[in-house]
Coordinates of C-alpha atoms in Angstrom, one line a residue:
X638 CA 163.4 2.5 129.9
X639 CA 160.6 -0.2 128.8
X640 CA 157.8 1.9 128.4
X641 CA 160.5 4.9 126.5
X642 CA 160.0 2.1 123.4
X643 CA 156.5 2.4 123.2
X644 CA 156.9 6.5 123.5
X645 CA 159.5 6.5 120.8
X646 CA 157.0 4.3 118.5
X647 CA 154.3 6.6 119.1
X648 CA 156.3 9.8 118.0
X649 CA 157.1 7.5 114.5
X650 CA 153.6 7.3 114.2
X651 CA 153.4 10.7 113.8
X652 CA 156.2 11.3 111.8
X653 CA 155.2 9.2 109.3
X654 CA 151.8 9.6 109.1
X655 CA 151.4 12.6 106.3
X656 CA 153.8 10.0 104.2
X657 CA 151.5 7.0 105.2
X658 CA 148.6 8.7 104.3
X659 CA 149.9 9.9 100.6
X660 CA 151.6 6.4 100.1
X661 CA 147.7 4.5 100.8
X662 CA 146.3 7.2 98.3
X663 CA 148.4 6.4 95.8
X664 CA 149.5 2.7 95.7
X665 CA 146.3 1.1 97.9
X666 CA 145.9 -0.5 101.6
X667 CA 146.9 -4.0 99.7
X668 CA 150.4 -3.0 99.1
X669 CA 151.1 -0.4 102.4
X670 CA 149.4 -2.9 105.1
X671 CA 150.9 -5.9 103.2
X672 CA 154.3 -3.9 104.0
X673 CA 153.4 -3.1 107.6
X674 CA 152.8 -6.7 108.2
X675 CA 156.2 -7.4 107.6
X676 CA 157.5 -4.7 108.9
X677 CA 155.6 -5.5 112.1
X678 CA 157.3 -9.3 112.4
X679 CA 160.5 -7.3 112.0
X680 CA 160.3 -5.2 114.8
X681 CA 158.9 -7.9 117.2
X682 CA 161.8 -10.3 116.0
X683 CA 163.6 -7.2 116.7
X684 CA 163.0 -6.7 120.5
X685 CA 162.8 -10.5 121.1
X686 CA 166.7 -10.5 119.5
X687 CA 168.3 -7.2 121.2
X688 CA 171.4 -7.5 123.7
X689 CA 171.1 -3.7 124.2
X690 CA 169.2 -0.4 125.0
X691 CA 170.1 0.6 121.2
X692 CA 168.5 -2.2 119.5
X693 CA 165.8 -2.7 121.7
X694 CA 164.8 1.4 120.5
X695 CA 165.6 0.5 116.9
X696 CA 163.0 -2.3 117.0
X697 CA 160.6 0.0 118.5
X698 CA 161.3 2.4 115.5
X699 CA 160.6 -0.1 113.8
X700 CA 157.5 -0.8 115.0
X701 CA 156.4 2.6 115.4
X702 CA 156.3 2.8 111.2
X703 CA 154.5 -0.3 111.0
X704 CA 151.9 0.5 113.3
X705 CA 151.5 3.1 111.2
X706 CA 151.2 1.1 108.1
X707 CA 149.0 -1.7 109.5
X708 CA 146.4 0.2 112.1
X709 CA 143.4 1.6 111.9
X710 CA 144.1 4.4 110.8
X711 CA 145.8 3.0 107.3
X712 CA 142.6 0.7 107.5
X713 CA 140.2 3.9 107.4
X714 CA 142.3 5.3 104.6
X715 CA 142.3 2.0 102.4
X716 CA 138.5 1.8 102.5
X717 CA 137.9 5.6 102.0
X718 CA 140.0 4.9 98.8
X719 CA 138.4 1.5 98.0
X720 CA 134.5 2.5 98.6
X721 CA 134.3 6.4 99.1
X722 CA 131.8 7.6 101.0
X723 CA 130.1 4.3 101.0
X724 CA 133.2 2.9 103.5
X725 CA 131.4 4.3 106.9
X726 CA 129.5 1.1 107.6
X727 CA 132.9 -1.4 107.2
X728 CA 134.7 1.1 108.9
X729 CA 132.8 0.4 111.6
X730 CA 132.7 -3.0 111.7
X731 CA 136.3 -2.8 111.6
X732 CA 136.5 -1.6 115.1
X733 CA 133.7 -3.4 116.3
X734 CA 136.5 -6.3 115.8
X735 CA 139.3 -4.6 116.4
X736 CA 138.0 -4.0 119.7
X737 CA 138.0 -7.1 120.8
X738 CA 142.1 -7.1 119.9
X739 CA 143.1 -6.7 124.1
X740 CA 140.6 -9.0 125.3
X741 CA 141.6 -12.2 123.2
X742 CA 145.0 -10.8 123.0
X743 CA 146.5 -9.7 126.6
X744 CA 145.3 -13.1 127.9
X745 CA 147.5 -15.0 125.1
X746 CA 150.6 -12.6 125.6
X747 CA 150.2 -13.6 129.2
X748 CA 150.1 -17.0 128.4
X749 CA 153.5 -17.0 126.0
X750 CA 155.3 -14.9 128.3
X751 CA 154.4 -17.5 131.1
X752 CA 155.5 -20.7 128.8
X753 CA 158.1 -19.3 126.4
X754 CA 159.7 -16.3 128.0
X755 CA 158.9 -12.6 126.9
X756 CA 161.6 -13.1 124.2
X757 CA 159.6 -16.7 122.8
X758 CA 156.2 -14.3 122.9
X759 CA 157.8 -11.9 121.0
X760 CA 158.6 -14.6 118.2
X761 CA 154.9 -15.8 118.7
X762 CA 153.7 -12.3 117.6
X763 CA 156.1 -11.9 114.8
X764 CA 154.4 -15.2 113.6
X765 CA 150.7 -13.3 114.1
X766 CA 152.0 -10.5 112.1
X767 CA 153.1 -12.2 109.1
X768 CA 149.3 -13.8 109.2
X769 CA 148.4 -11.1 108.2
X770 CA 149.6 -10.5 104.6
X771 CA 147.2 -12.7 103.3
X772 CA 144.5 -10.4 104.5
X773 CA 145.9 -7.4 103.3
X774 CA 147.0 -8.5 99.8
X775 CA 143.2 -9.6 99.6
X776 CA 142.1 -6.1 100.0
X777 CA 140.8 -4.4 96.9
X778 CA 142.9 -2.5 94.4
X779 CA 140.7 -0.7 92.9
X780 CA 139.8 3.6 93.5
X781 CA 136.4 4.5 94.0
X782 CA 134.7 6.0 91.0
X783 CA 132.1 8.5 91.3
X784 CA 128.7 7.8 90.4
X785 CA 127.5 10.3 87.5
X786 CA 123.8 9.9 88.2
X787 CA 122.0 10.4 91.2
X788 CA 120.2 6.8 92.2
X789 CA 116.9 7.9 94.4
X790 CA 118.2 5.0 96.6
X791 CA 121.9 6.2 97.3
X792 CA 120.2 10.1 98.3
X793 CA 121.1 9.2 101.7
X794 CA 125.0 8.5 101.0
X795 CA 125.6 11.5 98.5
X796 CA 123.1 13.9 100.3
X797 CA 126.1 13.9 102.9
X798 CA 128.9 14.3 100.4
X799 CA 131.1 17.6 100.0
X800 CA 130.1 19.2 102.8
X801 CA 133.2 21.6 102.9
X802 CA 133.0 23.8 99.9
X803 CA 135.3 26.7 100.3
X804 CA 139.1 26.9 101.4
X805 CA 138.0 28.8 104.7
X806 CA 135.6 26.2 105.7
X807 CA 137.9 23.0 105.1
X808 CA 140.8 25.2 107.3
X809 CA 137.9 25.4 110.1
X810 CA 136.7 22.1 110.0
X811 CA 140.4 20.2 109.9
X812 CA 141.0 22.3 112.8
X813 CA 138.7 21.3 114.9
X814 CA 139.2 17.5 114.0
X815 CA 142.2 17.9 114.6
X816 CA 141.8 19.4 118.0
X817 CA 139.8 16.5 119.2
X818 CA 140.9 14.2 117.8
X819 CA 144.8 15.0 119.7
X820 CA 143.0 16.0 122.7
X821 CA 141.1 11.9 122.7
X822 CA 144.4 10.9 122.0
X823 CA 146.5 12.0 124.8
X824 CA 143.5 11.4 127.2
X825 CA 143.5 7.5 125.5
X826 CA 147.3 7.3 126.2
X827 CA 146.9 8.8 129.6
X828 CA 143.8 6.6 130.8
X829 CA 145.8 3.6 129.5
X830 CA 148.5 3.5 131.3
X831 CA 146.7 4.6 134.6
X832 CA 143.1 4.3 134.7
X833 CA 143.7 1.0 137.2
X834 CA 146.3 3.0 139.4
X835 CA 144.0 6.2 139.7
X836 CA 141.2 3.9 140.8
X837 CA 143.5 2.4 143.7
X838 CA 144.6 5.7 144.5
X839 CA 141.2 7.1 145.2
X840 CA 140.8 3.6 147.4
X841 CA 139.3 0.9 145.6
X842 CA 141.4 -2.3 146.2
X843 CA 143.8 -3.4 143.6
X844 CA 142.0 -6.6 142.6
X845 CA 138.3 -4.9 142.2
X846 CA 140.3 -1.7 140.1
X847 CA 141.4 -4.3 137.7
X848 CA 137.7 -5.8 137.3
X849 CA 136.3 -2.2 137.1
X850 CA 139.1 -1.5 134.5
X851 CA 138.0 -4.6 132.5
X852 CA 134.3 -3.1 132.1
X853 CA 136.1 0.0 129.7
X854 CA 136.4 -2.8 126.7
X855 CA 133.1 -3.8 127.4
X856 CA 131.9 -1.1 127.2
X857 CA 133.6 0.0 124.2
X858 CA 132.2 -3.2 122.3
X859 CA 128.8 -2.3 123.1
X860 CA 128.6 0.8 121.8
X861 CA 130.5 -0.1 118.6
X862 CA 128.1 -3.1 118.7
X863 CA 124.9 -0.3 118.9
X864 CA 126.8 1.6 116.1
X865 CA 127.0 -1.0 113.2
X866 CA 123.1 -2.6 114.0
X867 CA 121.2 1.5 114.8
X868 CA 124.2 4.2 113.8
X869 CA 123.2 4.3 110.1
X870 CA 120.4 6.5 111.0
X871 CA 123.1 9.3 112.5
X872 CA 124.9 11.3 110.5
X873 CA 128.9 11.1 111.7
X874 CA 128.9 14.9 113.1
X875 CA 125.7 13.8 115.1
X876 CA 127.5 10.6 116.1
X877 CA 130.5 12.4 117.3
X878 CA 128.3 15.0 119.6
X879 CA 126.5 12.4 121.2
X880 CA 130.1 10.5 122.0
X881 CA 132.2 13.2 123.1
X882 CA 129.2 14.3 125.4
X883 CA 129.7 11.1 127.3
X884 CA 133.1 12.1 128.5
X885 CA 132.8 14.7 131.1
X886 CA 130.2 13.0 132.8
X887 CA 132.4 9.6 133.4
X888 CA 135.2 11.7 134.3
X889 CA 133.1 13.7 136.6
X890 CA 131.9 10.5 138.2
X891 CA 135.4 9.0 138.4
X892 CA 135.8 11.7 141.5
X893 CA 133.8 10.0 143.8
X894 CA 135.2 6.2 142.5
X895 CA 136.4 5.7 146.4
X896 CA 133.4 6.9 147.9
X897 CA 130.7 4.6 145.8
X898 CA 132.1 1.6 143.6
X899 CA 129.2 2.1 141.2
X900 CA 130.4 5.6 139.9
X901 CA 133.5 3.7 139.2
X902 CA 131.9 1.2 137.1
X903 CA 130.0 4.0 135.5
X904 CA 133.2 5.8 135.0
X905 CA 135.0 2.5 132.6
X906 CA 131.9 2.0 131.1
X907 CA 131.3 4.9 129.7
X908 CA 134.5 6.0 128.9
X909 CA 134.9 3.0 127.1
X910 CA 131.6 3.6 125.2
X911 CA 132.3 7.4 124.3
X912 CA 136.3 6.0 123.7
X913 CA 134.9 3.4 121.4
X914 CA 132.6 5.5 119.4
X915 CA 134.9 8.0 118.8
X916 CA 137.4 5.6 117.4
X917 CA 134.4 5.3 114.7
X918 CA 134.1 8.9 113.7
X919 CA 137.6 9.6 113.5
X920 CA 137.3 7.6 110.5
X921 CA 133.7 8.4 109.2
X922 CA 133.8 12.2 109.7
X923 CA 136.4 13.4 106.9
X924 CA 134.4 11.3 104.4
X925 CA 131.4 13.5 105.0
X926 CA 133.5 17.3 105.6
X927 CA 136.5 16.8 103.2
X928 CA 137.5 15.2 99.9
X929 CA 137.6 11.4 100.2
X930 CA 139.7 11.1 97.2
X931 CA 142.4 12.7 99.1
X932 CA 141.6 11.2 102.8
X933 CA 145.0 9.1 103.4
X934 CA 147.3 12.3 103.2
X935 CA 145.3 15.0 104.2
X936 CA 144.0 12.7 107.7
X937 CA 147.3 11.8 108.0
X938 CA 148.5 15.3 108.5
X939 CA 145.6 16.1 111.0
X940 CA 147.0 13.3 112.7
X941 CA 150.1 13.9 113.7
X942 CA 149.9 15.9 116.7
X943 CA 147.8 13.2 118.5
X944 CA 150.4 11.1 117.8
X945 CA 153.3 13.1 119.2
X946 CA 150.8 14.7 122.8
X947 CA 150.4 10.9 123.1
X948 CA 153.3 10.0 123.2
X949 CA 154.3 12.2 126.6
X950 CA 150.7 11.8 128.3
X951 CA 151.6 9.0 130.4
X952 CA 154.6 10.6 131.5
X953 CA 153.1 13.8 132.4
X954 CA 149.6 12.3 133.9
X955 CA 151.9 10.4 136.4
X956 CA 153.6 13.9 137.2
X957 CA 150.3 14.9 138.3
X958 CA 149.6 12.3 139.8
X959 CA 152.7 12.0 141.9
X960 CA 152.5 15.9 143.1
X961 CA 148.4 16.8 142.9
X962 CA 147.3 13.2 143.6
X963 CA 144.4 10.8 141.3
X964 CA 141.8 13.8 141.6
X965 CA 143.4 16.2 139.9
X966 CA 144.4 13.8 136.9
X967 CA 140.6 13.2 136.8
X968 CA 139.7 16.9 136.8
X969 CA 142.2 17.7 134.4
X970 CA 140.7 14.8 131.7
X971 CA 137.4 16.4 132.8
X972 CA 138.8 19.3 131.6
X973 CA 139.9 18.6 128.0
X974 CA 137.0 15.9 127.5
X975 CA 134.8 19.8 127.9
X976 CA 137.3 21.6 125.2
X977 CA 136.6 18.2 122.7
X978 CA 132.8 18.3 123.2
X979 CA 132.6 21.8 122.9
X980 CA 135.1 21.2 119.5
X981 CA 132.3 18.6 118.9
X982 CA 129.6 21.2 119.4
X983 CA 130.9 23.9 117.2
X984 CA 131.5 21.3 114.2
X985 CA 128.0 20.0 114.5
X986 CA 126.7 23.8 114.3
X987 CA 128.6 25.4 111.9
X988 CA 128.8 22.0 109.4
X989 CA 125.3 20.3 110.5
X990 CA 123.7 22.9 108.9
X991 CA 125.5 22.8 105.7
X992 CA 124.5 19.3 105.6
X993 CA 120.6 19.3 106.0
X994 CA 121.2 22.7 103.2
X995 CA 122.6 20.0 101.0
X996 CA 120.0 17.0 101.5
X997 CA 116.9 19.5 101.2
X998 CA 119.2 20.7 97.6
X999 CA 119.5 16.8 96.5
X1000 CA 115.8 15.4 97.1
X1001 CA 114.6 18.5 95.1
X1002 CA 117.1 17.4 92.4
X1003 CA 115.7 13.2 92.5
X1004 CA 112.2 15.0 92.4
X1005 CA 112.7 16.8 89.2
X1006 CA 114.2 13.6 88.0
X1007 CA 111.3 11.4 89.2
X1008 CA 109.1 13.9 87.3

């Protein structure tokens, strides 16, 4: 009955997220987020008030639309309408942050809960929330304009512009973002809610699965960490290849966790650091295949079926669990972390040549206009 209210939230992220997307396209990140900040206090003043099963999943409604408004994803959106294709490098520096959200966070939930009560925490984090609207009514109102003339110093950012220039081709490429991008999603869910019990399964004592588990955000900061300081040399479909090829191989090393307690740190770690790259290109790779002037509601549709799968993964991953044991949840996230590299591999084929078609096109043009 708890965990239902996170579920139900999940499915209004999905709901809402084509409307989310065209709201943030038209009106700007400053007045959506300002509106999911509030929302957000609402729905945690919500929970810490409710007498009842019904209000406690009304406050999770609640909070389900807000995440939507407030997350990354209405982050991405806001800068893709704020800097076009020049918002790759802040949106990763967003997550580099952002990642650090369950390390300082979990601790000081655990703290409240300890000193106030789960209901006084929940007031605590409706306070957090509304911290926020400053932030967001700082950010820009302003729409990207596009730049008329080619600057020989910008050849780099516009080179990778418009990739996707017929119907057929956008239809391809949103279909395979899509696909992985649901397929990381329901894995995330999945791994989150039992990455420490599939560990302990397998054999490894409670206390050390919870240390291993730890090493996943760590790892995830790193890589996001490597991103913003060396990733502005990869183009986002490269990025993505090289991220999504990290998964099968922690997965596949997750097998032998209770045999040899270093393939189980391997395994956090770098499912953290594929996990935490990912969470990058999810936001840089429609700037470079679709039309950034339309990102909000056009991602937002791609994104609805991740929201929904995820919303059931944990319940399903502990059905397996329960009747085919830890292993075969780990062979079956093996299993779809292959169908989202090989997703990965196709759109790097079919679109990374489009893109080198286009910079070879564009340094020929800033020649002729050098000459």
């Amino acid at each position: 009955m708890v965990y239902g209210g996170f579920s139900i939230a999940l499915l209004v992220m999905g709901m809402t997220s084509p409307l989310t997307g065209r709201l943030i396209d038209q009106y700007g990140g400053h007045l959506v987020m300002t509106a999911g900040s509030v929302i957000l206090a609402l729905g945690c003043a919500g929970i810490a008030l409710s007498q009842s099963v019904f209000t406690y999943y009304a406050a999770w409604v609640l909070l389900g639309f807000a995440m939507r408004l407030s997350l990354y994803d209405a982050a991405f959106a806001s800068l893709a309408r704020i800097g076009g294709l020049g918002a790759k490098r802040p949106i990763s520096q967003i997550t580099l942050l952002g990642g650090l959200a369950s390390t300082v966070f979990w601790p000081i939930g655990f703290f409240l809960a300890e000193n106030l009560g789960w209901r006084g925490a929940l007031f605590v984090y409706a306070g957090f929330a509304l911290l926020t609207i400053p932030l967001h009514l700082a950010i820009p109102k302003g729409r990207y304009e596009e730049v008329k003339e080619i600057d020989p110093k910008e050849v780099k950012n516009v080179a990778s512009s418009k990739l996707i220039k017929k119907n057929r081709d956008r239809i391809i490429a949103g279909s395979l973002y899509a696909l992985i991008f649901t397929l990381i999603k329901f894995v995330n869910s999945a791994m989150s809610a039992h990455m420490i019990g599939i560990m302990s399964g397998l054999g490894i004592a409670a206390a050390v699965s919870v240390w291993i588990a730890t090493l996943r955000g760590i790892g995830q900061s790193l890589a996001r960490v490597s991103e913003v300081l060396f990733g502005g040399r990869l183009h986002p479909l490269n990025l993505n290849f090289v991220a999504t090829s990290v998964l099968p191989v922690c997965f596949i090393l997750g097998l032998f966790s209770g045999h040899y307690v270093f393939t189980a740190i391997a395994f956090s770690f770098l499912y953290g650091a594929g996990n935490g790259i990912m969470t990058i290109t999810k936001g840089t790779l429609p700037l470079v295949l679709f039309d950034h002037r339309t990102y909000g509601s056009f991602v937002g549709k791609l994104l609805v079926p991740g929201f929904l799968l995820s919303a059931v993964a944990p319940i399903v991953y502990t059905i397996i669990i329960e009747r085919f044991g830890e292993e075969a949840a780990l062979i079956l996230s093996a299993g779809l972390a292959l169908i989202i590299f090989g997703a990965a591999v196709v759109l790097k084929m079919r679109f990374g040549q489009a893109k080198r078609m286009e910079d070879q096109r564009l340094l020929e043009v800033v020649g002729e206009g050098g000459e």
